[in-house]
C-alpha positions as a LaTeX table, in Angstrom:
\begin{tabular}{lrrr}
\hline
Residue & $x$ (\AA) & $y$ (\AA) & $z$ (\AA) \\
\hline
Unk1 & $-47.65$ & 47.60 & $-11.58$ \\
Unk2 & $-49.82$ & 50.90 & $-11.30$ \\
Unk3 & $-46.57$ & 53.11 & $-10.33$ \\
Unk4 & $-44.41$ & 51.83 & $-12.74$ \\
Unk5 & $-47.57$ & 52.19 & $-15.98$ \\
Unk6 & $-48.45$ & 55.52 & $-14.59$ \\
Unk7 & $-45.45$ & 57.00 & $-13.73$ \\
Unk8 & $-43.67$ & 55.73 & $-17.27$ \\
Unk9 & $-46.85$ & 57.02 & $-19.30$ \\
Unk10 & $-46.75$ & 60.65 & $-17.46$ \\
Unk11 & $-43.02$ & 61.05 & $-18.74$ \\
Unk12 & $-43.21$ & 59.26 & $-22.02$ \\
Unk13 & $-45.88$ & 62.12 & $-22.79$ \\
Unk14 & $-43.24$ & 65.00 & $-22.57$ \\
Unk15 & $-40.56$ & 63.12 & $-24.60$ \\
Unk16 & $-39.32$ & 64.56 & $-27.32$ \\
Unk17 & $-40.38$ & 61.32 & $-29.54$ \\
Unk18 & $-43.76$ & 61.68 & $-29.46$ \\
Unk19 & $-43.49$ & 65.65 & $-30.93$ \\
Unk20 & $-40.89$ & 63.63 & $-33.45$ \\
Unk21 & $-43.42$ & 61.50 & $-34.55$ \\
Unk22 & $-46.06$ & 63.54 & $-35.39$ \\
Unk23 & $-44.44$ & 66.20 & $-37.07$ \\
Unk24 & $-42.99$ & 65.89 & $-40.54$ \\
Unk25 & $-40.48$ & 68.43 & $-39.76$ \\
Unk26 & $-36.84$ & 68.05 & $-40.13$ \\
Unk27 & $-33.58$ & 70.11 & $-38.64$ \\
Unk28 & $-31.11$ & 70.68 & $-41.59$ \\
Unk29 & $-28.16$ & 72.41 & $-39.27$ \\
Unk30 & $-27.75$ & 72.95 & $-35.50$ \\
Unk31 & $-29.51$ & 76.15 & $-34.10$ \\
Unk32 & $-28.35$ & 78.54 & $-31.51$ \\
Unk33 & $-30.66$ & 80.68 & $-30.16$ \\
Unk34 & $-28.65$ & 83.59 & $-27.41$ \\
Unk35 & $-30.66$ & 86.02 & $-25.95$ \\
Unk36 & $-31.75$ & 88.07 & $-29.27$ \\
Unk37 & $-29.56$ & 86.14 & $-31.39$ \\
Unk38 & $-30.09$ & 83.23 & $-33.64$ \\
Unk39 & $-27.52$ & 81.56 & $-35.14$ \\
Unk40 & $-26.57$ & 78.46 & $-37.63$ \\
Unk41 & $-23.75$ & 75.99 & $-36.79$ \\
Unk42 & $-21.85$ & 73.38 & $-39.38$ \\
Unk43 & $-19.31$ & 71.42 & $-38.48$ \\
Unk44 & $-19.32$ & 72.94 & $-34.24$ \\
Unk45 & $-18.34$ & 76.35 & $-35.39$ \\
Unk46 & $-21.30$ & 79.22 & $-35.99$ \\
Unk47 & $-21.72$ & 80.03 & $-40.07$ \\
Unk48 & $-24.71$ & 82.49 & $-40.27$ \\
Unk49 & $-25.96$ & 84.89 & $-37.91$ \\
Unk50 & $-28.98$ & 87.28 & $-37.25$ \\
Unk51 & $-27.95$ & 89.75 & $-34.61$ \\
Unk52 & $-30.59$ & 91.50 & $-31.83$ \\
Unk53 & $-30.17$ & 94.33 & $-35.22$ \\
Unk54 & $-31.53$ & 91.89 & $-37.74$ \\
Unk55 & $-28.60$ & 92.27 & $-39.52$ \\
Unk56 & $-27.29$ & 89.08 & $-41.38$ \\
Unk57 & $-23.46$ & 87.45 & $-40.89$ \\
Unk58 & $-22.26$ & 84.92 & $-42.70$ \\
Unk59 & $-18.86$ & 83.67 & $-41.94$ \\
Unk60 & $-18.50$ & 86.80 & $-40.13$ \\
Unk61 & $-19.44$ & 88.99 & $-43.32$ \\
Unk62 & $-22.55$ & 91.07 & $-42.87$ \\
Unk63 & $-24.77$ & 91.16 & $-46.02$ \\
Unk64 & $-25.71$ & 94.36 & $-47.11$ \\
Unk65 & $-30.07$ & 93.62 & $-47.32$ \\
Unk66 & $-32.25$ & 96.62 & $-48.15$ \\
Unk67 & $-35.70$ & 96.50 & $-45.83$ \\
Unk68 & $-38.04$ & 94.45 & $-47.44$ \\
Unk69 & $-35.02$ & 91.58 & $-46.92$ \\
Unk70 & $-34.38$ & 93.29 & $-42.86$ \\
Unk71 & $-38.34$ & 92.90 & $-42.41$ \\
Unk72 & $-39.08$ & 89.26 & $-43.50$ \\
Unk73 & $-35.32$ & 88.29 & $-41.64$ \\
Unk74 & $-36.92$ & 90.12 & $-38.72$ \\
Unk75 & $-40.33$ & 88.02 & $-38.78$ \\
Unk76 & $-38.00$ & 84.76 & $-38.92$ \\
Unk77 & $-35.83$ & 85.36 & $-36.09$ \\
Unk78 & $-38.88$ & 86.35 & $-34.25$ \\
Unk79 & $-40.53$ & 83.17 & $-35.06$ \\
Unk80 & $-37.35$ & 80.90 & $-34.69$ \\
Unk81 & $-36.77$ & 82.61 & $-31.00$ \\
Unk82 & $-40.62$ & 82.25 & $-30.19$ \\
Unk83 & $-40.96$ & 78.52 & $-31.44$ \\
Unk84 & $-38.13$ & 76.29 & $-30.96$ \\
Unk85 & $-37.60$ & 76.92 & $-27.38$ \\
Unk86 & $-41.12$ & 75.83 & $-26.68$ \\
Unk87 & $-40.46$ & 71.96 & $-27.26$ \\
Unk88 & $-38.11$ & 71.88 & $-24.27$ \\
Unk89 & $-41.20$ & 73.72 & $-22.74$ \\
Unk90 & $-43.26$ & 70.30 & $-23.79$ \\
Unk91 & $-40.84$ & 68.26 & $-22.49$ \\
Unk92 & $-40.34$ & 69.96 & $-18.98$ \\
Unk93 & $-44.41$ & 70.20 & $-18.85$ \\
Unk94 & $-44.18$ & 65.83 & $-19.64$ \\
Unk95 & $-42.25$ & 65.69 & $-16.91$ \\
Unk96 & $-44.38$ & 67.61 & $-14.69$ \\
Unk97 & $-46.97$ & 64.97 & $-15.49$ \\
Unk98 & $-44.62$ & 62.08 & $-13.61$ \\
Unk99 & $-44.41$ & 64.65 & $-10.56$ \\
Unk100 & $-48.18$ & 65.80 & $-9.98$ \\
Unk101 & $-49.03$ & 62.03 & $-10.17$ \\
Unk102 & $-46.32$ & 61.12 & $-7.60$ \\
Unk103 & $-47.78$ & 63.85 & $-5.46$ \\
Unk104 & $-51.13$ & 62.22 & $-5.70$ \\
Unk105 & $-49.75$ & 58.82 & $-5.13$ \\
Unk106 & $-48.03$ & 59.78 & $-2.10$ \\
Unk107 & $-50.23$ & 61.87 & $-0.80$ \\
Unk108 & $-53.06$ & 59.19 & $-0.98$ \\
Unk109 & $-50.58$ & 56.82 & 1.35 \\
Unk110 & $-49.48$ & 60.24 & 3.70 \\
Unk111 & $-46.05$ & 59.10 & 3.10 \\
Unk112 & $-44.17$ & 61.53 & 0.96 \\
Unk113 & $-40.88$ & 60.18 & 2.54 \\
Unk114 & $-41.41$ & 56.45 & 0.86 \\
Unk115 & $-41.50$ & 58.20 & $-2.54$ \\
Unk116 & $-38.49$ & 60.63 & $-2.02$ \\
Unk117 & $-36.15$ & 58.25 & $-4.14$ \\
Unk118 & $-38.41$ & 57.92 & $-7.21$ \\
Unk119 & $-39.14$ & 61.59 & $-6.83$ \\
Unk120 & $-35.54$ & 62.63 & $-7.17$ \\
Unk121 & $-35.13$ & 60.45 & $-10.20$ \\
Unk122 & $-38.14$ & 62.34 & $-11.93$ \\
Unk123 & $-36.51$ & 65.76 & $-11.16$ \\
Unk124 & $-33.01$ & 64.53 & $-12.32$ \\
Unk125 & $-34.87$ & 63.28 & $-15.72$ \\
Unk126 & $-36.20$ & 67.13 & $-16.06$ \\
Unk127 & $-32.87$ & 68.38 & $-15.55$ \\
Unk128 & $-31.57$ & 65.99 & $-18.55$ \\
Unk129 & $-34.29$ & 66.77 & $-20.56$ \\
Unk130 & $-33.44$ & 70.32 & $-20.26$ \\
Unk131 & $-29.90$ & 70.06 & $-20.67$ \\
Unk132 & $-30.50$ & 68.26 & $-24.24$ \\
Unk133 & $-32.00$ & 71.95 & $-25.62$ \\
Unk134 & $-29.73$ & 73.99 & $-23.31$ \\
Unk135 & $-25.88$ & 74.75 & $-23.40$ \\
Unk136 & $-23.94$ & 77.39 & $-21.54$ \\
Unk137 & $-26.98$ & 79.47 & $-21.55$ \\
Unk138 & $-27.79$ & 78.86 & $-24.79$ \\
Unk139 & $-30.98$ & 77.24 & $-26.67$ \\
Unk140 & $-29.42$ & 74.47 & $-28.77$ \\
Unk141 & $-31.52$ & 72.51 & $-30.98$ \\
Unk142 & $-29.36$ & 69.73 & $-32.78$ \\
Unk143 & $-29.22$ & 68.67 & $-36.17$ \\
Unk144 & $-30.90$ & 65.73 & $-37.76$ \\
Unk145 & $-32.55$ & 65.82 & $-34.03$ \\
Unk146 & $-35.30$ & 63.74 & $-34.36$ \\
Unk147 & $-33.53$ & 61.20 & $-35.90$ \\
Unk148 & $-31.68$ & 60.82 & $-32.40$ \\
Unk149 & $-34.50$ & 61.09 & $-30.25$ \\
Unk150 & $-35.30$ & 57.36 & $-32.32$ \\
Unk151 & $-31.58$ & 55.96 & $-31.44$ \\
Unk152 & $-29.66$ & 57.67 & $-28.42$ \\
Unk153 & $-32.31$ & 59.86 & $-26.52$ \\
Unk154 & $-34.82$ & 56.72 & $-26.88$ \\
Unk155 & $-32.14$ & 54.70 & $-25.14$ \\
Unk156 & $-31.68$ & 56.82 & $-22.21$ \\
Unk157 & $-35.18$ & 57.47 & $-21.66$ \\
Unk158 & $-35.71$ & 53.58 & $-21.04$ \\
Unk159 & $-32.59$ & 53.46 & $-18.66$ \\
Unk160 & $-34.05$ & 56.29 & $-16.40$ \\
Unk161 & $-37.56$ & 53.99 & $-16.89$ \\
Unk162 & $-36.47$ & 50.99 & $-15.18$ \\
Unk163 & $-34.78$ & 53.14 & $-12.45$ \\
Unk164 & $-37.82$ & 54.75 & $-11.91$ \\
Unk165 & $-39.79$ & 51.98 & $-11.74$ \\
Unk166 & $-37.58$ & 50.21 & $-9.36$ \\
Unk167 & $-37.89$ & 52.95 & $-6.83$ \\
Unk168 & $-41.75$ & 53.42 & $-7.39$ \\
Unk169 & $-42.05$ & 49.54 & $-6.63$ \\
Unk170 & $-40.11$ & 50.55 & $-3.36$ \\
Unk171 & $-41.96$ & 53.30 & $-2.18$ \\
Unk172 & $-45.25$ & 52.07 & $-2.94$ \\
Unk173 & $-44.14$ & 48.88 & $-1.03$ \\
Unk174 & $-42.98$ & 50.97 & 1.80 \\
Unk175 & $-46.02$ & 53.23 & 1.72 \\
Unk176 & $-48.45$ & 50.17 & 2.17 \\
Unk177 & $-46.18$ & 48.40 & 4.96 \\
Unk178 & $-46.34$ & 51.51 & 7.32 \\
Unk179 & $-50.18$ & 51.89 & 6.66 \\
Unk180 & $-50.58$ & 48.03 & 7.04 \\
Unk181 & $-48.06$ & 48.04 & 10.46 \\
Unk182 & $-49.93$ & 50.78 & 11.72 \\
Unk183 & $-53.31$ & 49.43 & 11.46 \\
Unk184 & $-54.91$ & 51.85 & 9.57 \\
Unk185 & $-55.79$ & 49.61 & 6.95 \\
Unk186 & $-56.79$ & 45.63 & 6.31 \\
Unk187 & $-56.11$ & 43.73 & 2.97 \\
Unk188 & $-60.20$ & 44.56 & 1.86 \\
Unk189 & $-59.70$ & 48.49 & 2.67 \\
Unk190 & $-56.10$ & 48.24 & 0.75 \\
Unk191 & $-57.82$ & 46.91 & $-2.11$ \\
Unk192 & $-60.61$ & 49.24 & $-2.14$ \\
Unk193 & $-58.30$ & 51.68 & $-1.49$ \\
Unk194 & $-55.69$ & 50.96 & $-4.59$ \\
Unk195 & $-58.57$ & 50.76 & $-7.51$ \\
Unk196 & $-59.66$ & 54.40 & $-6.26$ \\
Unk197 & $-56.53$ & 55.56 & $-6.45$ \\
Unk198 & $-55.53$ & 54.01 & $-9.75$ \\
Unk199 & $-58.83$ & 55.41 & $-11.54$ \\
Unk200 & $-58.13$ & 58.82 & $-10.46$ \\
Unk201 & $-54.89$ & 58.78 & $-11.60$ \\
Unk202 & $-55.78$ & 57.17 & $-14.51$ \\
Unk203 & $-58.23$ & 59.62 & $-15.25$ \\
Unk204 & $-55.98$ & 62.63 & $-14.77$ \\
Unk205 & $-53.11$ & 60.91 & $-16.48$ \\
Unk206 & $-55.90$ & 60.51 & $-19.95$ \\
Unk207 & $-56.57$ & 64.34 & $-19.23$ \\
Unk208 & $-53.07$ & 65.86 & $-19.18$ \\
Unk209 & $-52.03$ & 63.69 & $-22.38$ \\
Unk210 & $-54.57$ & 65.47 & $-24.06$ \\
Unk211 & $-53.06$ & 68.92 & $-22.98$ \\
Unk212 & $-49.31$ & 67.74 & $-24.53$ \\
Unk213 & $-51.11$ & 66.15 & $-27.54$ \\
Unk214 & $-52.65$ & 69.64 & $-28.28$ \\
Unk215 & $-49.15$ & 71.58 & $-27.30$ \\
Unk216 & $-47.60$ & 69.21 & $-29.49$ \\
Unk217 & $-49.75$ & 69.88 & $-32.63$ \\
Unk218 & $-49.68$ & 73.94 & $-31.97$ \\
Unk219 & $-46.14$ & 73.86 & $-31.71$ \\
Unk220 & $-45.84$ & 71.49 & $-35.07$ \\
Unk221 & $-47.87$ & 73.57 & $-37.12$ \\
Unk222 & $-45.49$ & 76.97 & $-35.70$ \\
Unk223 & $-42.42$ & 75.31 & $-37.23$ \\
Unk224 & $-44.23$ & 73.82 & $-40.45$ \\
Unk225 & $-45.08$ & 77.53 & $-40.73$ \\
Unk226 & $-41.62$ & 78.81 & $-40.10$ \\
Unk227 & $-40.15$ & 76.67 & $-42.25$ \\
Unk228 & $-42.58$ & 77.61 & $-45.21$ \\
Unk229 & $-41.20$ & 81.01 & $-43.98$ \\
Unk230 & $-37.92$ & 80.22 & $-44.62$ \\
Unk231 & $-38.33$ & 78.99 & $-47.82$ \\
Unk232 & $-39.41$ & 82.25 & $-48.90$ \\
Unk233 & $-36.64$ & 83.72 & $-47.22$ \\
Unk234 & $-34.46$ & 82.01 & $-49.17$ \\
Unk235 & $-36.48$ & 83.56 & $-52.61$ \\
Unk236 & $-36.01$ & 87.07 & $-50.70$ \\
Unk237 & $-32.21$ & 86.55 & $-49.74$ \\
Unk238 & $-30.36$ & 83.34 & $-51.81$ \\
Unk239 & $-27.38$ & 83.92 & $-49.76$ \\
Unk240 & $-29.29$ & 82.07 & $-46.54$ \\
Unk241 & $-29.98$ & 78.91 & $-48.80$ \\
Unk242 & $-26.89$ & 76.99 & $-47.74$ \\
Unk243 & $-27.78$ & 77.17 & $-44.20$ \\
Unk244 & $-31.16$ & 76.00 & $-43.89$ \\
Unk245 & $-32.67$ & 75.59 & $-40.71$ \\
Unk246 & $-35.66$ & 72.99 & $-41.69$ \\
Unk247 & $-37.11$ & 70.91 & $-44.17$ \\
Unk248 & $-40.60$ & 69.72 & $-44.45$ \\
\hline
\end{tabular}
């Protein structure tokens, strides 16, 4: 069971779950971020808009803000373009996990081609995690997110699971049939040879959670601060009130 724990504990790390439930941080409306814009979507069509300008649309209208209001909406599309996009960072970084300890796995049987199944699951889970923050070139991050990450995205992660798993059981077996067909191994060196492996990788999987567990915590303490931001943003311009991006 040593692929299946390992493999399943490298990706769990990068899901978005784990940020979700350790940061008290809510998304009030779907946000667009496109190149130097952000934007704020209700009901699929785009209400409020800060332009590469830092000028302010809503429903197309621009306000008219002197440049006290043009400076703090500057600092919060700055922040909002810097942030956000960083927890599909976490979550392609989780998934890098799953692949460095499928290279050591492999590499410790010299059979790379007994793992290429499970490895092209991993890399088709990266792709889907990326696709749930980007759309048509844009950054998307959904509303009431993290309350889907608990139903839908939860649900899909444990699908891709048991397919991984399935192929990691098959590789591995495959891995250790060549080696034991070969001769290069008996049942004591196979033995000896598994426990090594599984305390390195166990080691270096305990290492790298610690890296997402700190990524995770810099990045929730960005947004708490972003959304404290916007909160006086909303003092400086009431207009923006009615399309809030977060709520703490």
């Amino acid at each position: 069971m040593l692929m299946k724990k390992v493999l399943v504990a490298g990706l769990l790390l990068g899901s978005a779950s784990v940020y979700a439930q350790s940061c008290p941080v809510d998304v009030q409306n779907e946000i667009h971020i496109a190149g130097e814009q952000v934007s704020i979507y209700q009901d699929d069509q785009p209400k409020m808009l800060i332009d590469e300008n830092n000028q302010v649309y809503i429903n197309g209208k621009r306000l008219d803000l002197d440049s006290m209001q043009q400076k703090a909406v500057a600092a919060y599309r700055h922040g909002v373009k810097e942030y956000l996009p960083k927890m599909a960072d976490i979550a392609t970084y989780g998934v890098g996990i799953g692949s460095d300890i499928l290279d050591e796995v492999s590499s410790s049987f010299d059979s790379k081609a007994s793992f290429a199944k499970v490895e092209e699951l991993i890399n088709d889970y990266g792709q889907k995690a990326q696709d749930k923050f980007y759309q048509d070139g844009e950054f998307v991050m959904p509303a009431d997110m993290f309350e889907n990450v608990d139903t839908d995205w939860k649900q899909e992660f444990e699908l891709a699971m048991k397919h991984v798993s399935v192929e990691s059981m098959s590789g591995l077996f495959a891995a250790l049939s060549q080696e034991m067909k070969s001769g290069e191994i008996n049942f004591s060196e196979l033995q000896s040879k598994f426990s090594e492996m599984k305390a390195r990788i166990e080691e270096k999987v305990q290492s790298r959670s610690g890296e997402i567990s700190t990524k995770a915590k810099d990045l929730c303490n960005s947004i708490q601060a972003l959304a404290e931001e916007e909160q006086q943003l909303h003092q400086a311009i009431p207009e923006l009130k009615n399309y809030q991006m977060f709520e703490i």
